[in-house]
CSV table of C-alpha atoms in Angstrom, one decimal:
chain,number,residue,atom,x,y,z
Z,1,MET,CA,14.7,5.5,-1.5
Z,2,LYS,CA,11.5,3.8,-0.4
Z,3,ARG,CA,8.3,5.9,-0.6
Z,4,PHE,CA,5.4,5.6,1.8
Z,5,VAL,CA,2.2,7.3,2.5
Z,6,PHE,CA,1.7,10.0,5.1
Z,7,LEU,CA,-1.7,10.4,6.8
Z,8,VAL,CA,-2.1,13.8,8.5
Z,9,LEU,CA,-3.6,13.5,12.0
Z,10,ILE,CA,-5.1,16.9,12.8
Z,11,GLY,CA,-5.5,18.2,16.4
Z,12,PHE,CA,-6.6,21.4,17.9
Z,13,SER,CA,-5.1,23.4,20.8
Z,14,TYR,CA,-4.5,26.9,22.1
Z,15,LEU,CA,-1.6,28.8,20.6
Z,16,LEU,CA,1.0,29.4,23.3
Z,17,GLN,CA,3.6,31.3,21.4
Z,18,ALA,CA,2.6,32.5,17.9
Z,19,GLN,CA,6.1,32.6,16.5
Z,20,THR,CA,7.2,29.2,17.9
Z,21,ILE,CA,6.4,26.4,15.4
Z,22,HIS,CA,8.2,23.5,17.1
Z,23,GLN,CA,11.0,22.3,19.3
Z,24,PHE,CA,13.8,21.4,16.9
Z,25,SER,CA,16.7,19.0,17.1
Z,26,GLU,CA,19.1,17.8,14.5
Z,27,LEU,CA,17.6,15.3,12.0
Z,28,LYS,CA,19.3,13.1,9.5
Z,29,GLY,CA,18.1,10.6,6.9
Z,30,ASP,CA,15.1,10.1,4.6
Z,31,TYR,CA,11.8,11.7,5.6
Z,32,LEU,CA,13.4,13.8,8.4
Z,33,GLY,CA,14.9,10.6,9.9
Z,34,GLN,CA,11.5,9.4,11.0
Z,35,LYS,CA,10.9,5.6,11.4
Z,36,PRO,CA,8.7,4.4,8.6
Z,37,PRO,CA,5.3,3.2,10.0
Z,38,ASP,CA,4.0,-0.3,9.7
Z,39,THR,CA,0.3,-0.9,9.2
Z,40,ILE,CA,-0.7,1.3,12.1
Z,41,PRO,CA,-0.6,5.1,11.3
Z,42,GLU,CA,1.7,7.2,13.5
Z,43,ILE,CA,1.9,10.9,14.0
Z,44,PHE,CA,4.7,12.2,11.7
Z,45,ALA,CA,7.6,14.1,13.3
Z,46,PRO,CA,5.8,15.1,16.5
Z,47,GLY,CA,6.8,18.5,17.9
Z,48,ILE,CA,8.5,19.3,14.6
Z,49,VAL,CA,5.9,18.9,11.8
Z,50,SER,CA,2.9,17.8,13.9
Z,51,THR,CA,2.6,20.5,16.6
Z,52,SER,CA,0.0,22.3,18.7
Z,53,MET,CA,-0.8,24.3,15.6
Z,54,HIS,CA,-3.2,23.1,12.8
Z,55,GLU,CA,-1.2,21.1,10.2
Z,56,HIS,CA,-3.5,21.3,7.2
Z,57,SER,CA,-4.0,18.8,4.4
Z,58,PHE,CA,-0.9,16.8,3.3
Z,59,PRO,CA,2.9,17.4,3.3
Z,60,SER,CA,4.6,17.4,-0.1
Z,61,PHE,CA,8.2,16.2,-0.7
Z,62,SER,CA,10.2,17.1,-3.8
Z,63,MET,CA,10.9,14.1,-6.0
Z,64,ASP,CA,14.5,13.8,-4.7
Z,65,GLY,CA,13.1,13.7,-1.1
Z,66,LYS,CA,15.4,16.6,-0.1
Z,67,GLN,CA,12.7,19.3,0.5
Z,68,MET,CA,9.4,19.2,2.3
Z,69,LEU,CA,6.6,21.7,2.4
Z,70,TRP,CA,3.5,21.7,4.6
Z,71,THR,CA,0.9,24.0,6.0
Z,72,SER,CA,0.6,25.3,9.5
Z,73,GLY,CA,-1.8,27.7,11.2
Z,74,PHE,CA,-4.1,28.0,14.1
Z,75,ILE,CA,-7.8,27.1,14.1
Z,76,ASP,CA,-10.5,27.6,16.7
Z,77,ASN,CA,-14.1,26.5,16.1
Z,78,TYR,CA,-13.3,26.0,12.4
Z,79,THR,CA,-12.1,29.6,12.1
Z,80,TYR,CA,-8.5,30.5,11.3
Z,81,ASN,CA,-7.3,32.9,14.0
Z,82,PHE,CA,-3.6,32.7,13.0
Z,83,PRO,CA,-2.3,33.3,9.5
Z,84,ILE,CA,-1.9,30.1,7.5
Z,85,ARG,CA,1.5,29.7,6.0
Z,86,VAL,CA,3.6,27.2,4.0
Z,87,ILE,CA,6.5,25.8,6.0
Z,88,GLU,CA,9.7,24.4,4.6
Z,89,THR,CA,12.6,22.2,5.6
Z,90,LYS,CA,15.4,21.1,3.4
Z,91,CYS,CA,18.1,18.3,3.6
Z,92,THR,CA,21.5,20.0,3.2
Z,93,ASN,CA,24.6,17.9,3.6
Z,94,GLY,CA,22.6,15.1,5.0
Z,95,ILE,CA,21.0,17.3,7.8
Z,96,TRP,CA,17.5,18.7,7.7
Z,97,THR,CA,17.2,22.5,8.3
Z,98,GLU,CA,15.1,23.9,11.0
Z,99,PRO,CA,11.6,24.5,9.6
Z,100,GLU,CA,10.7,28.1,8.6
Z,101,PHE,CA,8.2,30.0,6.6
Z,102,PHE,CA,8.7,29.2,2.9
Z,103,LYS,CA,9.9,32.4,1.3
Z,104,GLY,CA,8.8,31.4,-2.2
Z,105,ILE,CA,5.2,31.9,-1.1
Z,106,PRO,CA,5.5,35.0,1.0
Z,107,LEU,CA,1.9,36.0,2.0
Z,108,ASN,CA,-0.4,34.7,4.7
Z,109,ASN,CA,-3.5,32.6,3.8
Z,110,SER,CA,-1.6,30.6,1.2
Z,111,TYR,CA,-1.4,26.8,1.8
Z,112,GLU,CA,-1.6,23.3,0.4
Z,113,ALA,CA,1.7,23.5,-1.5
Z,114,PHE,CA,2.5,20.6,-3.9
Z,115,PHE,CA,5.7,20.0,-5.9
Z,116,SER,CA,5.3,19.2,-9.5
Z,117,PRO,CA,7.2,16.0,-10.5
Z,118,SER,CA,10.2,18.1,-11.8
Z,119,ALA,CA,10.2,20.2,-8.6
Z,120,ASN,CA,10.6,23.3,-10.9
Z,121,ARG,CA,7.0,24.3,-10.2
Z,122,ILE,CA,5.0,24.4,-6.9
Z,123,TYR,CA,1.2,24.7,-7.0
Z,124,PHE,CA,-0.7,26.0,-4.0
Z,125,THR,CA,-4.0,27.3,-2.8
Z,126,SER,CA,-4.6,30.9,-1.8
Z,127,THR,CA,-7.6,33.0,-0.6
Z,128,ILE,CA,-5.8,36.2,-1.7
Z,129,GLU,CA,-8.2,37.8,-4.1
Z,130,GLN,CA,-6.0,40.8,-5.0
Z,131,SER,CA,-2.4,41.6,-4.3
Z,132,GLU,CA,0.9,42.5,-6.0
Z,133,TRP,CA,0.6,39.0,-7.6
Z,134,GLY,CA,-2.4,40.0,-9.6
Z,135,VAL,CA,-6.1,39.4,-9.2
Z,136,GLY,CA,-7.7,36.1,-8.2
Z,137,MET,CA,-10.6,34.6,-10.1
Z,138,GLY,CA,-12.7,33.6,-7.1
Z,139,LYS,CA,-12.7,33.5,-3.3
Z,140,GLN,CA,-10.1,30.7,-3.4
Z,141,ASP,CA,-7.8,29.8,-6.4
Z,142,ILE,CA,-4.9,27.5,-7.3
Z,143,TRP,CA,-1.7,29.4,-8.0
Z,144,TYR,CA,1.9,28.4,-8.9
Z,145,ILE,CA,5.5,29.5,-8.7
Z,146,GLU,CA,8.3,28.5,-11.1
Z,147,LYS,CA,12.0,28.0,-10.2
Z,148,SER,CA,14.8,29.5,-12.2
Z,149,GLU,CA,18.6,30.1,-11.7
Z,150,THR,CA,17.7,33.3,-9.8
Z,151,GLY,CA,15.1,31.7,-7.5
Z,152,TRP,CA,11.3,31.4,-7.4
Z,153,SER,CA,9.1,33.5,-9.6
Z,154,ALA,CA,6.2,35.7,-8.3
Z,155,PRO,CA,3.1,33.6,-7.8
Z,156,LYS,CA,0.9,33.2,-10.9
Z,157,ASN,CA,-2.8,32.4,-11.0
Z,158,LEU,CA,-3.4,29.1,-12.8
Z,159,GLY,CA,-6.4,30.6,-14.6
Z,160,PHE,CA,-9.4,29.2,-16.4
Z,161,PRO,CA,-10.6,26.5,-16.8
Z,162,ILE,CA,-9.2,25.2,-13.4
Z,163,ASN,CA,-10.0,28.4,-11.5
Z,164,THR,CA,-13.5,29.8,-11.6
Z,165,ASN,CA,-15.5,32.3,-9.6
Z,166,ASN,CA,-16.1,29.5,-7.1
Z,167,ALA,CA,-13.5,27.9,-4.9
Z,168,GLU,CA,-10.7,25.6,-6.1
Z,169,SER,CA,-8.1,24.0,-3.9
Z,170,LYS,CA,-5.8,21.1,-3.0
Z,171,PRO,CA,-3.9,20.5,-6.2
Z,172,THR,CA,-2.0,17.2,-6.7
Z,173,LEU,CA,-0.3,16.0,-9.9
Z,174,THR,CA,0.7,12.8,-11.6
Z,175,SER,CA,4.1,12.3,-13.3
Z,176,LYS,CA,2.4,13.3,-16.6
Z,177,LEU,CA,1.1,16.5,-14.9
Z,178,ARG,CA,-2.5,15.5,-14.9
Z,179,MET,CA,-4.0,17.5,-12.1
Z,180,TYR,CA,-6.5,16.4,-9.5
Z,181,TYR,CA,-8.0,19.0,-7.3
Z,182,VAL,CA,-11.2,20.1,-5.4
Z,183,GLY,CA,-13.7,22.4,-7.0
Z,184,TYR,CA,-17.4,23.3,-7.0
Z,185,ALA,CA,-19.8,20.4,-7.5
Z,186,ASP,CA,-23.6,20.8,-7.4
Z,187,SER,CA,-25.9,18.7,-5.2
Z,188,VAL,CA,-23.2,17.3,-2.8
Z,189,LYS,CA,-22.4,18.1,0.7
Z,190,ASN,CA,-20.7,21.6,1.0
Z,191,ASN,CA,-20.8,21.6,-2.9
Z,192,TYR,CA,-17.3,20.2,-3.2
Z,193,GLY,CA,-16.1,17.5,-5.5
Z,194,ILE,CA,-12.8,16.0,-6.9
Z,195,TYR,CA,-11.9,16.9,-10.4
Z,196,ARG,CA,-9.1,16.0,-12.8
Z,197,SER,CA,-7.7,17.9,-15.8
Z,198,ASP,CA,-5.1,16.9,-18.5
Z,199,LEU,CA,-2.3,19.2,-19.6
Z,200,VAL,CA,-2.2,19.5,-23.4
Z,201,ASP,CA,0.4,21.7,-25.1
Z,202,GLY,CA,1.0,23.6,-21.9
Z,203,ASN,CA,-2.7,24.3,-21.1
Z,204,TYR,CA,-5.0,22.5,-18.8
Z,205,GLN,CA,-8.2,21.2,-20.4
Z,206,LYS,CA,-11.8,21.3,-19.3
Z,207,PRO,CA,-11.9,19.6,-15.9
Z,208,GLU,CA,-13.8,16.3,-15.5
Z,209,LEU,CA,-15.7,15.6,-12.3
Z,210,LEU,CA,-14.7,12.1,-11.0
Z,211,PRO,CA,-17.5,9.5,-11.0
Z,212,LYS,CA,-19.9,8.7,-8.2
Z,213,ASN,CA,-17.9,5.9,-6.8
Z,214,ILE,CA,-15.6,8.7,-5.6
Z,215,ASN,CA,-17.8,11.8,-5.6
Z,216,SER,CA,-20.7,10.7,-3.4
Z,217,ILE,CA,-23.5,12.7,-1.9
Z,218,TYR,CA,-21.1,13.5,1.0
Z,219,LEU,CA,-18.1,15.8,1.1
Z,220,ASP,CA,-15.2,14.2,-0.8
Z,221,TRP,CA,-12.0,16.2,-0.8
Z,222,THR,CA,-8.2,16.4,0.0
Z,223,PRO,CA,-7.2,14.1,-3.0
Z,224,PHE,CA,-3.6,12.7,-3.3
Z,225,ILE,CA,-2.9,11.0,-6.6
Z,226,ALA,CA,0.0,8.6,-7.0
Z,227,PRO,CA,2.6,9.8,-9.5
Z,228,ASP,CA,1.8,6.8,-11.7
Z,229,GLU,CA,-1.9,7.2,-11.1
Z,230,SER,CA,-2.2,3.7,-9.6
Z,231,TYR,CA,-4.2,4.9,-6.6
Z,232,LEU,CA,-6.0,7.9,-5.3
Z,233,LEU,CA,-6.3,8.8,-1.6
Z,234,PHE,CA,-9.0,11.2,-0.4
Z,235,SER,CA,-11.2,12.1,2.6
Z,236,SER,CA,-15.0,11.5,2.7
Z,237,TYR,CA,-17.7,12.2,5.2
């Protein structure tokens, strides 16, 4: 199956029906049956994935291409006025299911879900500081859930040294589980920068802030790392 890059084009509008995510029709084929773009970016799955809501960050596909997660919410003047939730669709018997809230991450204000290469773990961002999951380390942390024969585990905080008392978000992983993410960086716009951390013996190591040709004096964020680490996509302004 050919793989191609998705660029999320974000728009803003008033919420008409809070519980209606999209107008759905039967979809078949890779990537929800959407026509792969050429050199000109196209809005992905309009009315299904790209809606009048705020589709945040990037969509994530499982490695077999049979499951897609993305974030949807409602934003007005840069303030979220509608709970942010992770949305899911799966390809079953060649047909994509109607998108719905992903039950593996049950609470509001959890977003930016990303499949690990094995698809047995999903990493995500949450602003939940305290819940039945446990206690967060800061105002925004990276969490994960693990898949077993009985389903998804309760969310777990990734912990130190990735999470701190600042804000960490937007996890993306290579095939070797090296993690790229956004964390606190001093003396840059909004104090955000892109970090990476290696997984050694099951534990993430001290994060490394990427060099200045990536982390400029401006805001650099929303990283997406290729599975083989051959390229890095990110936003900057």
